[in-house]
Coordinates of C-alpha atoms and ligand atoms in Angstrom, one line a residue:
X1 CA 11.0 -26.0 6.8
X2 CA 7.6 -24.4 7.2
X3 CA 7.8 -25.1 10.9
X4 CA 8.0 -21.9 12.8
X5 CA 8.2 -19.5 9.9
X6 CA 6.0 -16.5 10.6
X7 CA 3.3 -15.6 8.1
X8 CA 1.1 -12.5 7.9
X9 CA -2.2 -12.8 6.0
X10 CA -4.1 -9.5 5.5
X11 CA -7.8 -9.9 5.4
X12 CA -7.0 -13.1 7.1
X13 CA -10.1 -13.8 9.2
X14 CA -12.8 -14.2 6.5
X15 CA -13.3 -15.6 3.1
X16 CA -10.3 -16.5 1.0
X17 CA -8.0 -15.0 3.7
X18 CA -9.4 -17.3 6.4
X19 CA -8.8 -20.4 4.3
X20 CA -5.2 -19.2 3.7
X21 CA -4.6 -18.5 7.4
X22 CA -5.9 -22.0 8.5
X23 CA -4.1 -23.8 5.7
X24 CA -0.8 -22.2 6.5
X25 CA -1.3 -22.9 10.2
X26 CA -2.1 -26.6 9.5
X27 CA 1.2 -26.7 7.4
X28 CA 3.2 -25.6 10.4
X29 CA 3.5 -21.8 9.9
X30 CA 2.9 -19.3 12.7
X31 CA 0.2 -17.1 11.4
X32 CA -0.9 -13.6 12.2
X33 CA -4.3 -12.9 10.6
X34 CA -5.0 -9.2 10.0
X35 CA -8.5 -7.8 10.0
X36 CA -10.1 -4.4 10.1
X37 CA -13.8 -4.5 10.8
X38 CA -15.4 -7.8 11.6
X39 CA -14.8 -8.6 15.3
X40 CA -17.0 -11.7 15.3
X41 CA -15.1 -13.3 12.5
X42 CA -11.7 -12.6 14.2
X43 CA -13.0 -14.0 17.5
X44 CA -14.3 -17.1 16.0
X45 CA -11.1 -17.7 14.0
X46 CA -8.9 -17.3 17.1
X47 CA -11.2 -19.4 19.3
X48 CA -11.4 -22.2 16.8
X49 CA -7.8 -22.3 15.7
X50 CA -5.7 -20.3 18.1
X51 CA -4.5 -18.1 15.3
X52 CA -3.4 -14.6 16.5
X53 CA -5.6 -11.9 15.0
X54 CA -4.5 -8.2 14.8
X55 CA -6.7 -5.3 14.0
X56 CA -5.4 -2.4 11.9
X57 CA -6.0 -0.6 8.6
X58 CA -3.7 -1.9 5.9
X59 CA -4.4 1.2 3.8
X60 CA -2.6 3.4 6.4
X61 CA 1.2 3.1 6.3
X62 CA 1.9 4.2 9.9
X63 CA -0.7 1.7 11.3
X64 CA 1.1 -1.0 9.3
X65 CA 4.5 0.0 10.7
X66 CA 3.3 0.0 14.3
X67 CA 1.3 -3.2 14.0
X68 CA 4.0 -5.2 12.2
X69 CA 6.5 -4.2 14.9
X70 CA 4.1 -5.7 17.5
X71 CA 3.7 -8.9 15.5
X72 CA 7.4 -9.3 15.2
X73 CA 7.7 -8.8 19.0
X74 CA 5.0 -11.5 19.6
X75 CA 5.8 -14.1 16.9
X76 CA 9.2 -13.3 15.4
X77 CA 10.5 -11.9 12.1
X78 CA 8.1 -12.0 9.2
X79 CA 9.2 -14.4 6.5
X80 CA 5.9 -14.8 4.6
X81 CA 3.5 -12.1 3.6
X82 CA 0.2 -12.7 1.9
X83 CA -1.5 -9.5 0.7
X84 CA -5.1 -10.6 0.5
X85 CA -7.1 -7.7 1.9
X86 CA -9.5 -6.1 -0.5
X87 CA -12.8 -4.3 -0.9
X88 CA -15.1 -3.6 -3.7
X89 CA -17.2 -0.4 -4.3
X90 CA -18.8 -1.4 -7.6
X91 CA -20.5 1.1 -9.8
X92 CA -20.2 2.3 -13.4
X93 CA -17.7 5.1 -13.9
X94 CA -20.4 7.7 -14.6
X95 CA -21.8 7.1 -11.1
X96 CA -18.6 6.4 -9.2
X97 CA -17.6 8.9 -6.5
X98 CA -14.0 9.9 -6.0
X99 CA -14.2 8.2 -2.6
X100 CA -15.3 4.9 -4.2
X101 CA -12.1 5.2 -6.4
X102 CA -9.8 6.3 -3.6
X103 CA -10.8 3.7 -1.0
X104 CA -10.5 0.8 -3.4
X105 CA -7.1 1.9 -4.8
X106 CA -5.7 2.6 -1.3
X107 CA -7.1 -0.6 0.3
X108 CA -6.5 -3.1 -2.5
X109 CA -3.3 -1.7 -4.0
X110 CA -1.9 0.8 -1.5
X111 CA -1.9 -2.0 1.2
X112 CA 0.5 -4.0 -1.0
X113 CA 3.0 -1.2 -0.9
X114 CA 2.5 -0.5 2.8
X115 CA 2.9 -4.1 3.9
X116 CA 5.7 -5.0 1.6
X117 CA 7.6 -1.8 2.5
X118 CA 7.3 -2.6 6.2
X119 CA 8.6 -6.2 5.9
X120 CA 11.1 -6.0 3.0
X121 CA 14.2 -4.8 4.8
X122 CA 14.0 -7.7 7.3
X123 CA 13.5 -10.2 4.5
X124 CA 16.5 -8.7 2.6
X125 CA 18.7 -9.0 5.7
X126 CA 17.7 -12.6 6.4
X127 CA 18.0 -13.6 2.7
X128 CA 14.6 -15.2 2.7
X129 CA 11.1 -14.0 2.0
X130 CA 7.9 -15.2 0.3
X131 CA 5.3 -12.6 -0.8
X132 CA 2.0 -13.6 -2.4
X133 CA -0.3 -10.9 -3.6
X134 CA -3.9 -11.7 -4.3
X135 CA -5.0 -10.1 -7.6
X136 CA -8.1 -11.0 -9.5
X137 CA -9.5 -12.3 -12.8
X138 CA -11.1 -8.8 -13.0
X139 CA -7.6 -7.3 -12.9
X140 CA -6.7 -9.4 -15.9
X141 CA -9.9 -9.2 -17.9
X142 CA -11.7 -6.1 -16.6
X143 CA -15.3 -6.1 -15.3
X144 CA -18.3 -3.9 -16.0
X145 CA -18.8 -1.8 -12.9
X146 CA -15.3 -2.1 -11.5
X147 CA -12.9 0.4 -13.0
X148 CA -11.6 1.0 -9.5
X149 CA -11.2 -2.6 -8.5
X150 CA -9.9 -3.7 -12.0
X151 CA -7.3 -0.9 -11.9
X152 CA -6.1 -1.8 -8.3
X153 CA -5.9 -5.6 -9.1
X154 CA -4.2 -5.0 -12.4
X155 CA -1.8 -2.8 -10.5
X156 CA -1.1 -5.7 -8.2
X157 CA 0.0 -7.8 -11.1
X158 CA 2.6 -5.2 -12.3
X159 CA 3.7 -4.5 -8.7
X160 CA 4.4 -8.2 -8.3
X161 CA 6.6 -8.5 -11.4
X162 CA 8.6 -5.4 -10.4
X163 CA 9.2 -6.4 -6.8
X164 CA 10.0 -10.0 -8.0
X165 CA 13.0 -8.5 -9.9
X166 CA 14.2 -6.6 -6.9
X167 CA 13.9 -9.6 -4.5
X168 CA 15.4 -12.3 -6.8
X169 CA 19.0 -11.8 -5.7
X170 CA 18.0 -11.7 -2.0
X171 CA 16.1 -15.0 -1.6
X172 CA 12.7 -13.2 -1.8
X173 CA 10.1 -14.5 -4.2
X174 CA 7.1 -12.4 -5.1
X175 CA 4.1 -14.1 -6.9
X176 CA 0.5 -13.4 -7.5
X177 CA -2.7 -15.4 -7.6
X178 CA -5.6 -14.2 -9.8
X179 CA -8.7 -15.8 -8.3
X180 CA -11.9 -16.1 -10.3
X181 CA -15.3 -15.8 -8.6
X182 CA -15.0 -17.6 -5.3
X183 CA -17.9 -18.3 -2.9
X184 CA -17.3 -15.5 -0.3
X185 CA -19.3 -12.6 1.2
X186 CA -17.8 -10.3 -1.5
X187 CA -19.0 -12.4 -4.4
X188 CA -22.4 -13.1 -2.7
X189 CA -23.0 -9.4 -2.6
X190 CA -23.1 -9.2 -6.4
X191 CA -26.8 -8.9 -7.4
X192 CA -28.2 -12.4 -7.9
X193 CA -29.2 -12.1 -11.6
X194 CA -25.7 -10.7 -12.4
X195 CA -24.0 -13.5 -10.4
X196 CA -26.0 -16.2 -12.1
X197 CA -24.9 -14.9 -15.5
X198 CA -21.3 -14.9 -14.3
X199 CA -21.6 -18.5 -13.0
X200 CA -23.0 -19.6 -16.4
X201 CA -19.7 -18.4 -18.0
X202 CA -17.5 -20.5 -15.7
X203 CA -16.6 -23.7 -17.6
X204 CA -16.1 -25.8 -14.4
X205 CA -19.7 -24.8 -13.6
X206 CA -19.4 -23.5 -10.1
X207 CA -18.0 -20.8 -7.9
X208 CA -14.5 -21.4 -6.5
X209 CA -14.0 -22.4 -2.9
X210 CA -11.7 -20.4 -0.7
X211 CA -9.5 -23.5 -0.3
X212 CA -9.0 -23.6 -4.1
X213 CA -7.0 -20.3 -3.7
X214 CA -5.4 -21.2 -0.4
X215 CA -3.8 -24.3 -2.0
X216 CA -2.1 -22.1 -4.5
X217 CA -0.7 -19.9 -1.7
X218 CA 0.7 -22.9 0.1
X219 CA 2.5 -24.0 -3.1
X220 CA 4.0 -20.5 -3.6
X221 CA 5.3 -20.0 -0.1
X222 CA 7.1 -23.3 0.3
X223 CA 10.9 -23.2 0.9
X224 CA 11.3 -25.4 -2.1
X225 CA 9.5 -22.8 -4.4
X226 CA 12.6 -20.7 -4.7
X227 CA 12.7 -20.7 -8.5
X228 CA 9.1 -19.6 -8.7
X229 CA 8.9 -15.8 -8.8
X230 CA 7.2 -13.0 -10.8
X231 CA 4.5 -15.5 -11.7
X232 CA 0.7 -15.1 -11.7
X233 CA -1.4 -18.3 -11.1
X234 CA -4.9 -18.0 -12.4
X235 CA -7.4 -20.1 -10.4
X236 CA -10.8 -19.4 -11.9
X237 CA -12.5 -22.6 -13.1
X238 CA -11.5 -21.8 -16.7
X239 CA -13.4 -18.6 -16.9
X240 CA -10.5 -16.6 -18.3
X241 CA -7.5 -18.4 -19.9
X242 CA -4.7 -15.9 -20.0
Ligands
CAA1 N1 -21.8 -6.2 -19.5 C1 -22.6 -5.4 -20.2 N2 -23.7 -4.7 -19.7 C2 -24.0 -4.9 -18.4 C3 -23.2 -5.8 -17.6 C4 -22.1 -6.4 -18.2 N3 -21.3 -7.2 -17.5 N4 -23.7 -5.7 -16.4 C5 -24.8 -4.9 -16.4 N5 -24.9 -4.4 -17.7 C6 -26.0 -3.6 -18.2 C7 -27.3 -4.0 -17.7 O1 -27.8 -5.0 -18.6 C8 -28.2 -2.8 -17.8 O2 -28.5 -2.5 -19.1 P1 -30.0 -2.2 -19.5 O3 -30.4 -1.1 -18.6 O4 -29.9 -1.8 -20.9 O5 -30.7 -3.4 -19.2 C9 -27.1 -1.7 -17.4 O6 -25.9 -2.3 -17.6 C10 -27.3 -1.3 -15.9 O7 -27.1 -2.5 -15.2 P2 -27.5 -2.6 -13.7 O8 -29.0 -2.5 -13.5 O9 -26.9 -3.7 -13.0 O10 -26.9 -1.2 -13.1 P3 -26.6 -0.7 -11.7 O11 -26.1 0.7 -11.8 O12 -27.8 -1.0 -10.8 O13 -25.4 -1.7 -11.2 C11 -23.3 -2.7 -11.2 C12 -24.3 -1.7 -11.9 C13 -23.1 -2.1 -9.7 C14 -22.0 -2.7 -11.9 C15 -23.9 -4.1 -11.1 O14 -24.2 -4.5 -12.4 C16 -23.0 -5.1 -10.5 O15 -22.9 -5.1 -9.2 N6 -22.3 -5.9 -11.3 C17 -21.4 -6.9 -10.8 C18 -20.0 -6.4 -10.8 C19 -19.1 -7.5 -10.4 O16 -19.0 -8.6 -11.1 N7 -18.4 -7.4 -9.3 C20 -17.5 -8.4 -8.9 C21 -17.5 -8.4 -7.4 S1 -16.7 -9.8 -6.7 C22 -15.1 -9.5 -7.0 O17 -14.7 -8.5 -7.4 C23 -14.1 -10.6 -6.6 C24 -13.3 -11.0 -7.7 O18 -12.1 -10.6 -7.6 C25 -13.8 -11.8 -8.8

């Protein structure tokens, strides 16, 4: 019964998020794609697909409250939430600024609290909800130059298991996906020699495609997936078997 269910996808206009937004729409969901900076990407997504795009800062609780109220007004109650928005500010700890730390924790992990907190009461009242949080292989295994990102993504995996326990009696499932290195702007910004070394360690022999991750989300948000909760699905080409 995907038809008509309203899904929010944060970071939903580019990269992995764009693939999730379009795959959910193709499956019959009504999608609100959230973005923060890139107007061109949002415009091209809405022109090409008709998906509604909303601009706000997911690291700011009051912006989330106001914007989600507007989405509910436009599309209806939120039954699916995909927390995908994330940034990197890579550097070794001895060079990392407090701002590099704070911005990654607040955007990547704080946004999960903000968005879940804003939609959870309505999901509880309706007795139905599907939440998927996008973690990372680097939250599972760590990564040189990413103490901020690894901490945030690792936090997402704990957050997911805790909220899954709270939602289980209310028809709300909460799961995570831990993508490996996927061919997106974020991964392409890793210095080329470093990236080549990383690709050499992926048994499947290539970067992931955004659609590889979106397919996992589609599986997790299905009405029939009501026994799947508190789970983390690793989609990483065999790079980290966990
Ligand atoms: N393990 C061990 N040593 C490493 C290393 C690694 N993975 N990477 C670099 N080093 C070493 C280098 O060999 C070098 O040592 P020498 O000077 O002895 O040769 C030293 O560390 C300094 O390396 P850099 O010159 O790269 O240092 P830098 O300060 O210029 O840059 C960095 C450091 C910013 C962390 C850079 O290495 C980098 O960007 N690394 C990539 C980090 C990464 O994988 N980010 C993932 C982004 S994508 C993503 O996060 C999505 C997702 O979920 C998967």
